[in-house]
XYZ file of C-alpha atoms in Angstrom:
565
model
C 29.445 55.482 3.675
C 30.584 54.407 0.208
C 32.916 51.853 1.795
C 30.032 50.320 3.744
C 27.890 50.168 0.589
C 30.699 48.367 -1.285
C 31.010 45.842 1.579
C 27.244 45.291 1.544
C 27.193 44.689 -2.226
C 30.101 42.264 -1.906
C 28.311 40.296 0.795
C 25.096 40.252 -1.286
C 27.025 38.841 -4.254
C 28.402 36.048 -2.104
C 24.903 35.207 -0.897
C 23.571 35.015 -4.454
C 26.417 32.709 -5.501
C 25.968 30.444 -2.453
C 22.205 30.316 -3.000
C 22.771 29.309 -6.632
C 25.106 26.501 -5.512
C 22.484 25.435 -2.948
C 19.794 25.170 -5.647
C 22.062 23.200 -7.960
C 22.856 20.726 -5.197
C 19.147 20.321 -4.353
C 18.225 19.761 -8.009
C 20.974 17.171 -8.363
C 19.669 15.318 -5.318
C 16.138 15.381 -6.694
C 17.235 14.083 -10.089
C 19.109 11.108 -8.621
C 16.667 10.199 -5.851
C 14.216 8.184 -7.981
C 14.904 4.500 -8.623
C 12.967 2.082 -10.771
C 11.108 -1.056 -9.867
C 10.036 -4.068 -11.907
C 7.244 -1.902 -13.273
C 4.851 -2.914 -16.014
C 5.738 -5.075 -19.017
C 3.511 -5.157 -22.094
C 3.898 -7.174 -25.285
C 1.384 -6.042 -27.860
C 0.526 -5.809 -31.535
C -0.696 -2.480 -32.921
C -1.427 -2.552 -36.633
C 1.721 -3.847 -38.340
C 3.828 -3.159 -35.250
C 4.702 -5.532 -32.444
C 6.199 -3.912 -29.352
C 7.661 -5.047 -26.072
C 7.247 -2.172 -23.608
C 8.663 -1.804 -20.115
C 7.615 1.044 -17.822
C 9.407 1.473 -14.499
C 7.364 3.987 -12.498
C 9.024 6.090 -9.787
C 8.731 5.077 -6.148
C 8.195 8.698 -5.144
C 5.658 11.022 -6.770
C 6.254 13.444 -8.466
C 8.941 11.502 -10.268
C 9.999 10.183 -13.652
C 8.956 6.851 -15.120
C 11.526 5.200 -17.373
C 9.895 3.978 -20.576
C 11.709 1.420 -22.743
C 10.278 0.173 -26.042
C 11.638 -2.743 -28.086
C 10.297 -2.756 -31.647
C 9.938 -6.451 -32.514
C 8.076 -5.933 -35.809
C 7.352 -2.960 -38.041
C 9.208 0.014 -39.470
C 9.300 2.863 -36.958
C 10.366 6.452 -37.642
C 9.524 7.976 -34.264
C 8.069 7.057 -30.896
C 6.530 9.279 -28.241
C 5.203 8.786 -24.720
C 2.956 10.820 -22.447
C 1.165 10.181 -19.152
C -2.645 10.198 -19.111
C -4.486 10.086 -15.796
C -7.897 8.509 -15.482
C -9.358 11.535 -13.696
C -8.157 14.143 -16.211
C -8.375 12.007 -19.364
C -6.950 12.929 -22.740
C -7.917 16.597 -22.470
C -5.821 17.123 -19.364
C -2.750 15.220 -20.595
C 0.556 16.834 -21.684
C 2.189 16.444 -25.087
C 4.333 13.431 -25.985
C 7.979 13.178 -25.003
C 10.191 11.794 -27.774
C 11.779 8.384 -27.188
C 15.403 8.317 -28.318
C 17.105 5.255 -29.840
C 19.597 3.591 -27.477
C 20.241 0.400 -29.405
C 19.001 -1.703 -32.275
C 15.204 -1.277 -32.303
C 15.331 -0.058 -28.676
C 14.046 3.359 -27.565
C 13.934 5.082 -24.175
C 12.547 8.198 -22.492
C 11.812 9.563 -19.039
C 8.190 10.595 -18.488
C 7.139 12.716 -15.521
C 4.299 11.479 -13.316
C 3.260 14.553 -11.366
C 0.477 13.284 -9.083
C -0.740 10.039 -7.553
C -3.582 7.984 -8.952
C -4.610 5.596 -11.684
C -2.720 6.546 -14.808
C -1.355 5.222 -18.068
C 1.475 5.882 -20.477
C 0.343 6.305 -24.063
C 2.925 5.259 -26.665
C 2.507 6.922 -30.067
C 4.084 5.165 -33.049
C 4.798 6.720 -36.425
C 6.544 5.237 -39.437
C 6.107 3.792 -42.935
C 3.740 1.185 -41.475
C 1.330 3.863 -40.247
C 0.399 5.623 -37.031
C -0.707 3.709 -33.932
C -1.197 4.214 -30.201
C -0.653 1.771 -27.338
C -1.876 2.382 -23.782
C 0.082 0.925 -20.854
C -1.707 0.995 -17.452
C 0.542 2.385 -14.711
C -0.235 2.964 -11.041
C 1.320 6.303 -10.096
C 1.775 5.822 -6.359
C 4.497 6.738 -3.887
C 5.895 3.608 -2.267
C 9.095 4.849 -0.602
C 10.554 7.491 1.673
C 13.925 8.846 0.637
C 16.673 9.749 3.095
C 19.136 12.529 2.310
C 22.736 11.246 2.244
C 24.569 12.180 5.446
C 27.417 13.898 3.608
C 25.013 16.021 1.582
C 23.090 16.928 4.726
C 26.197 18.111 6.551
C 27.309 20.073 3.502
C 23.949 21.823 3.150
C 23.855 22.487 6.902
C 27.285 24.153 6.734
C 26.254 26.321 3.780
C 22.987 27.180 5.515
C 24.807 28.220 8.677
C 27.166 30.365 6.612
C 24.203 32.024 4.887
C 22.550 32.752 8.236
C 25.718 34.308 9.683
C 26.203 36.431 6.573
C 22.546 37.509 6.539
C 22.684 38.600 10.186
C 25.960 40.423 9.516
C 24.416 42.248 6.533
C 21.387 43.297 8.573
C 23.669 44.648 11.304
C 25.873 46.491 8.798
C 22.833 47.987 7.065
C 21.459 49.223 10.368
C 24.797 50.902 11.145
C 24.725 52.858 7.875
C 23.008 55.951 9.285
C 23.442 59.201 11.124
C 25.302 59.004 14.415
C 23.270 60.062 17.461
C 24.473 63.535 18.721
C 26.665 63.435 21.768
C 28.012 59.943 21.052
C 31.282 59.072 19.452
C 31.046 57.862 15.841
C 32.653 54.500 16.555
C 30.523 53.741 19.616
C 27.337 54.754 17.785
C 28.066 52.569 14.773
C 28.971 49.631 16.981
C 25.777 49.965 19.027
C 23.557 50.217 15.930
C 25.343 47.265 14.338
C 24.828 45.077 17.429
C 21.170 46.106 17.663
C 20.633 45.312 13.999
C 22.298 41.935 14.327
C 20.114 41.120 17.344
C 16.950 42.028 15.462
C 18.195 40.041 12.432
C 18.883 37.025 14.615
C 15.313 37.113 15.979
C 13.833 37.485 12.480
C 15.945 34.647 11.085
C 15.056 32.426 14.055
C 11.348 33.039 13.452
C 11.776 32.311 9.746
C 13.624 29.042 10.456
C 10.981 27.995 12.996
C 8.207 28.593 10.457
C 10.153 26.798 7.756
C 10.762 23.778 9.999
C 7.074 23.625 10.913
C 6.131 23.722 7.211
C 8.730 21.066 6.385
C 7.492 18.710 9.118
C 3.842 19.131 8.127
C 4.690 18.521 4.457
C 6.683 15.394 5.297
C 3.854 14.111 7.509
C 1.291 14.778 4.759
C 3.432 12.796 2.323
C 3.764 9.955 4.816
C 0.057 9.787 5.673
C -1.649 10.972 2.487
C 0.581 10.181 -0.494
C 2.495 7.065 0.557
C 0.611 4.077 -0.838
C -0.884 1.510 1.500
C -2.689 -1.531 0.143
C -6.312 -2.042 1.092
C -6.293 -4.133 4.310
C -8.215 -7.404 4.337
C -8.899 -10.123 6.902
C -8.878 -13.726 5.640
C -10.197 -16.647 7.669
C -11.172 -20.287 7.155
C -14.087 -22.041 8.835
C -15.151 -25.672 8.622
C -18.793 -26.567 7.954
C -20.248 -29.866 6.703
C -16.780 -31.327 6.151
C -15.924 -28.390 3.885
C -13.455 -25.584 4.485
C -14.761 -22.172 3.487
C -12.413 -19.251 2.920
C -13.805 -15.787 3.647
C -12.122 -12.515 2.730
C -13.450 -9.416 4.441
C -12.358 -5.924 3.448
C -11.229 -3.951 6.485
C -12.970 -0.562 6.289
C -11.571 0.715 9.590
C -10.600 4.335 9.111
C -12.464 4.801 5.811
C -14.256 7.826 7.243
C -11.157 9.872 8.112
C -8.350 8.383 5.991
C -8.761 8.857 2.264
C -5.726 6.656 1.554
C -7.671 3.627 2.798
C -10.832 4.331 0.847
C -11.661 2.414 -2.308
C -14.629 2.423 -4.658
C -15.500 -1.127 -3.601
C -18.728 -1.224 -5.597
C -16.788 -0.506 -8.783
C -14.653 -3.660 -9.025
C -14.232 -4.836 -12.623
C -13.977 -8.448 -13.824
C -10.562 -9.389 -15.215
C -10.610 -12.487 -17.469
C -14.215 -12.880 -16.329
C -13.367 -12.977 -12.585
C -13.807 -10.275 -9.967
C -10.902 -11.621 -7.955
C -7.938 -13.840 -8.777
C -6.755 -15.389 -5.533
C -3.493 -17.271 -5.037
C -2.775 -19.355 -1.946
C 0.769 -20.689 -1.376
C 1.766 -22.672 1.687
C 4.781 -21.317 3.534
C 7.667 -21.828 4.089
C 8.228 -24.606 1.513
C 5.858 -23.313 -1.218
C 4.685 -26.896 -1.747
C 0.927 -26.282 -1.954
C -0.633 -23.888 -4.475
C -4.154 -22.828 -5.429
C -5.514 -20.383 -7.994
C -9.085 -19.583 -6.914
C -11.821 -17.171 -7.943
C -13.954 -16.239 -4.917
C -17.603 -15.256 -5.263
C -18.709 -11.809 -4.130
C -21.223 -12.219 -1.323
C -21.602 -8.475 -0.834
C -19.446 -5.384 -1.276
C -17.107 -6.273 1.592
C -17.090 -10.088 1.566
C -15.762 -12.717 -0.850
C -16.107 -16.480 -0.307
C -14.460 -19.552 -1.830
C -14.600 -23.259 -1.062
C -11.104 -24.560 -0.442
C -9.916 -27.563 -2.494
C -7.973 -30.538 -1.106
C -5.033 -28.541 0.206
C -2.950 -29.696 3.179
C -3.261 -27.745 6.386
C -0.769 -25.052 7.330
C -0.038 -21.344 7.061
C -0.644 -19.868 3.627
C 0.359 -16.654 1.942
C -2.654 -15.034 0.284
C -2.512 -12.722 -2.752
C -5.781 -11.387 -4.193
C -5.801 -9.362 -7.435
C -8.630 -6.884 -8.062
C -9.185 -4.083 -10.594
C -11.297 -0.962 -10.028
C -13.386 1.002 -12.513
C -10.721 3.719 -12.792
C -8.167 1.151 -13.977
C -6.290 0.927 -10.685
C -5.121 -2.682 -10.192
C -4.276 -3.795 -6.670
C -2.999 -6.922 -4.945
C -4.465 -7.475 -1.474
C -2.342 -9.598 0.843
C -2.789 -11.530 4.056
C -1.779 -14.787 5.713
C -4.317 -17.420 6.670
C -4.183 -20.619 8.703
C -5.828 -23.512 6.874
C -6.877 -26.293 9.251
C -6.224 -29.907 8.327
C -9.377 -31.779 7.411
C -9.567 -35.509 8.072
C -12.000 -36.933 5.549
C -11.997 -39.926 3.251
C -10.546 -39.812 -0.243
C -14.048 -40.227 -1.661
C -15.321 -37.247 0.321
C -12.329 -35.161 -0.727
C -12.925 -36.034 -4.386
C -16.577 -35.060 -4.027
C -15.746 -31.524 -2.876
C -16.812 -29.072 -5.549
C -14.935 -25.804 -6.036
C -16.806 -22.504 -5.914
C -15.743 -21.750 -9.460
C -15.229 -24.265 -12.295
C -11.965 -22.511 -13.247
C -10.362 -23.004 -9.826
C -7.152 -25.068 -9.838
C -4.627 -26.322 -7.291
C -1.528 -28.462 -6.916
C 0.443 -30.118 -4.129
C 4.065 -30.701 -5.110
C 7.483 -31.196 -3.571
C 8.918 -28.391 -1.425
C 11.862 -26.317 -2.432
C 14.926 -28.376 -1.468
C 16.884 -28.019 1.731
C 20.665 -28.071 1.828
C 22.237 -30.228 4.534
C 24.026 -27.259 6.079
C 21.102 -24.850 5.710
C 17.977 -26.111 7.429
C 14.704 -24.497 6.334
C 16.458 -22.301 3.765
C 14.870 -22.767 0.318
C 17.326 -23.355 -2.504
C 17.481 -24.725 -6.010
C 18.066 -28.273 -7.108
C 21.160 -28.373 -9.294
C 19.708 -30.771 -11.867
C 18.494 -29.197 -15.081
C 15.994 -31.986 -15.780
C 14.432 -33.924 -12.921
C 11.188 -35.755 -13.677
C 8.443 -34.998 -11.167
C 10.435 -32.255 -9.447
C 10.829 -28.556 -10.198
C 13.512 -28.211 -12.827
C 13.686 -27.469 -16.540
C 10.976 -30.096 -17.132
C 8.137 -31.313 -14.904
C 5.431 -33.897 -15.257
C 1.831 -32.748 -15.373
C -1.090 -34.601 -13.807
C -2.337 -35.993 -17.132
C 1.030 -37.619 -17.948
C 2.257 -34.877 -20.270
C 5.321 -32.744 -19.561
C 5.962 -29.032 -19.578
C 9.449 -27.806 -20.493
C 11.119 -24.457 -19.852
C 12.414 -23.522 -23.295
C 15.289 -21.188 -24.129
C 16.380 -20.642 -20.534
C 19.480 -18.476 -20.938
C 21.317 -19.962 -17.981
C 20.675 -21.792 -14.747
C 21.062 -18.515 -12.833
C 19.179 -15.468 -14.134
C 19.880 -11.760 -13.584
C 17.723 -9.301 -11.685
C 16.352 -6.425 -13.747
C 16.946 -8.149 -17.081
C 13.961 -8.582 -19.370
C 13.281 -12.236 -20.228
C 10.718 -13.956 -22.408
C 9.855 -17.038 -20.353
C 8.809 -19.773 -22.794
C 7.162 -23.048 -21.782
C 6.145 -25.897 -24.109
C 3.917 -28.912 -23.430
C 4.596 -32.389 -24.829
C 2.401 -35.463 -24.483
C 3.504 -38.814 -23.030
C 5.083 -39.753 -26.389
C 7.110 -36.538 -26.522
C 5.024 -34.906 -29.256
C 3.749 -31.331 -29.142
C 0.482 -31.272 -27.195
C -2.044 -28.616 -28.299
C -3.370 -26.290 -25.605
C -6.817 -24.858 -24.991
C -7.568 -21.323 -23.820
C -7.585 -20.890 -20.053
C -9.756 -17.917 -19.065
C -9.440 -16.611 -22.603
C -5.627 -16.806 -22.685
C -2.968 -19.295 -23.696
C -1.943 -19.707 -20.070
C -1.310 -18.051 -16.730
C 1.698 -17.956 -14.430
C 2.398 -16.927 -10.859
C 5.903 -16.119 -9.635
C 6.871 -15.906 -5.981
C 10.146 -15.150 -4.230
C 10.931 -17.757 -1.561
C 10.279 -15.281 1.269
C 7.010 -14.069 -0.249
C 8.215 -10.501 -0.781
C 7.923 -10.627 -4.579
C 4.757 -11.844 -6.297
C 3.371 -11.425 -9.795
C 0.452 -12.825 -11.776
C 1.687 -13.125 -15.357
C -0.089 -13.322 -18.698
C 1.273 -13.939 -22.204
C 0.714 -10.240 -22.998
C 2.587 -9.007 -19.936
C 2.310 -8.112 -16.273
C -0.612 -5.713 -16.556
C -4.372 -6.141 -16.191
C -6.422 -6.265 -19.376
C -9.419 -4.900 -17.448
C -7.325 -1.895 -16.398
C -6.244 -1.356 -19.993
C -9.834 -1.461 -21.225
C -10.954 1.009 -18.581
C -8.149 3.468 -19.348
C -8.559 3.190 -23.134
C -12.264 3.910 -22.733
C -11.523 6.907 -20.536
C -9.046 8.328 -23.062
C -11.675 8.164 -25.788
C -14.040 10.108 -23.525
C -13.902 13.852 -24.234
C -14.992 14.897 -20.723
C -12.353 16.327 -18.400
C -13.915 14.689 -15.336
C -15.393 11.207 -15.028
C -18.869 10.662 -13.615
C -19.289 7.295 -11.906
C -22.584 5.471 -12.550
C -24.935 4.486 -9.754
C -22.973 2.160 -7.442
C -25.746 -0.367 -6.792
C -26.743 -0.661 -10.440
C -23.127 -0.997 -11.524
C -22.380 -3.732 -8.986
C -25.560 -5.631 -9.852
C -24.819 -5.471 -13.577
C -21.312 -6.872 -12.992
C -22.662 -9.686 -10.806
C -25.201 -10.537 -13.518
C -22.443 -10.638 -16.134
C -20.293 -12.944 -13.972
C -23.231 -15.268 -13.331
C -23.960 -15.449 -17.069
C -20.341 -16.306 -17.877
C -20.522 -19.336 -15.582
C -23.482 -20.728 -17.544
C -21.871 -20.408 -20.990
C -20.220 -23.371 -22.712
C -16.426 -23.278 -22.472
C -15.889 -22.399 -26.150
C -18.442 -19.586 -26.074
C -17.069 -18.215 -22.803
C -13.492 -18.171 -24.123
C -14.607 -16.494 -27.328
C -16.239 -13.739 -25.305
C -13.201 -13.300 -23.037
C -10.677 -13.394 -25.877
C -12.529 -10.607 -27.676
C -11.217 -8.161 -25.076
C -7.642 -9.483 -24.985
C -4.992 -8.388 -27.510
C -3.717 -11.218 -29.712
C 0.000 -11.924 -29.988
C 2.005 -13.210 -32.924
C 3.316 -16.430 -31.378
C 3.267 -18.465 -34.582
C 3.491 -22.242 -33.999
C 2.681 -25.308 -36.072
C 1.050 -26.748 -32.975
C -0.303 -24.456 -30.295
C 1.670 -26.077 -27.475
C 3.714 -23.150 -26.150
C 3.020 -20.195 -23.857
C 5.301 -17.196 -23.303
C 5.490 -14.646 -20.474
C 7.624 -11.463 -20.637
C 9.058 -10.666 -17.218
C 11.995 -9.047 -15.386
C 12.790 -10.376 -11.917
C 13.004 -7.274 -9.696
C 15.384 -8.623 -7.026
C 17.943 -11.331 -6.483
C 16.746 -14.444 -4.687
C 15.174 -17.871 -5.145
C 11.914 -17.949 -7.079
C 9.231 -20.524 -7.718
C 7.161 -20.331 -10.906
C 3.758 -21.974 -11.381
C 2.771 -22.237 -15.064
C -0.866 -23.059 -15.780
C -2.223 -24.360 -19.089
C -5.362 -26.186 -20.144
C -5.734 -29.474 -22.023
C -8.856 -31.576 -22.600
C -10.893 -29.312 -20.351
C -8.463 -29.699 -17.452
C -6.227 -27.045 -15.914
C -2.669 -28.356 -15.485
C 0.032 -26.730 -13.355
C 3.782 -27.098 -13.802
C 6.300 -25.958 -11.187
C 9.765 -24.516 -11.814
C 12.426 -23.076 -9.525
C 15.105 -20.628 -10.523
C 17.800 -18.568 -8.889
C 18.207 -14.878 -9.650
C 21.399 -12.963 -8.881
C 22.224 -9.294 -9.028
C 23.684 -8.351 -12.435
C 27.451 -8.350 -12.776
C 28.916 -4.878 -13.203
């Protein structure tokens, strides 16, 4: 009996050790499974501090967001970061994690995002120049499914099989530790009880594994259908009426009733830079026609815009919207634009739906002789009238890409893209605000898989920031949405009023809600955009500025390679 007990204890010890190894392996897998993306980049002043902040959210949730802060101005003693969700607000947020220095004026930390939804990362700053807070809007959404490495899977399967065999053996041995039935030999009785116990253990373990597999499959399916982010589907179409092409965007509400992932608070769309929607159209595959439009909201599900004098063809469509909870989303589709044969006078007479709409038809991305229909870069650094380091604008001025580090850039590296405008005589040409900002930019990978709408303050939405900052200042744990119809009508009234204001008054109103940057210049002729290209490839950049009441668009191409190890 004592011998059997010692064997049982020995087997139990082995199981505990193997289970501990199993947990360590699983935790290691979890820790290494999350990879960053281009994330959110913010350049902002807060009191005497100026910071450049990069947040790379996880592509699976729960997961850790990597927060990097570059202190460009100010004396900092400590930095902290914490996630704050719109739904829970400040009261439901955890304490700050400390950012550790990793270089000269560079700090980093990993911040856990535990659930999906509209969120932000609050950066707390402390030092001789005072205490400040900066809020960075972040969309905490799962965008990827992770596969377990094959080697790890086989290793875990082998350990699991060993555990099962040992567990069944222990159950059989435990069942044999008893009184022998009278009339039977001791050996035969022990053997029979051991076999019976092992059979019962096998059935129990099989039932447990079946239940576990069912739970695992249902959990994986719930993640795939409920947590994995899917953009709001839209249907874009163009119709011709009275020699005018009208673009219509209709929100696809199919499945709203039984699929919460597709639902959106469509009545609670916020204006960003005074527009409910920023729409970009780029003709594919040569990216030679571009439009930045601002459709009007006809009703909750429909947006309309008159198309400018764009050539016919297939266009990639990217529409940026921001919701009341601070969640910013890009809606995508492709649309066929029919060619319209009208006179030059009729084309010139076409009025855009919004006075801030702009467009440009330029040369396509070049084609190598041995690579038909494959976009690539021109090798010239300066080619007048073509995408390069300098391009001519429609008013005769030029826009120049300043401080470009090299002809080929690196993926994942943070750049400050600087562009300066010079008049026909080569002198600095002052710029006017465009939608309350010094300029706008759109960046697109040649295959359309990477797109970003850039601002001088970063890659985030100022409307989202305002919404999240307001929510943080609210002491309530839960947010109560206002009446949907009244909210939508008030926003439409505000948009209509903006269109009637003089340009200077409108820009003053818009700039009041946008953080100012310290880009000191003798002549305001330069615009800067912080950005990190997320992937290698060929990119086209459209830079938009405003002079003499006219929106001007410059085009630049660049190649991005993976960083050298």
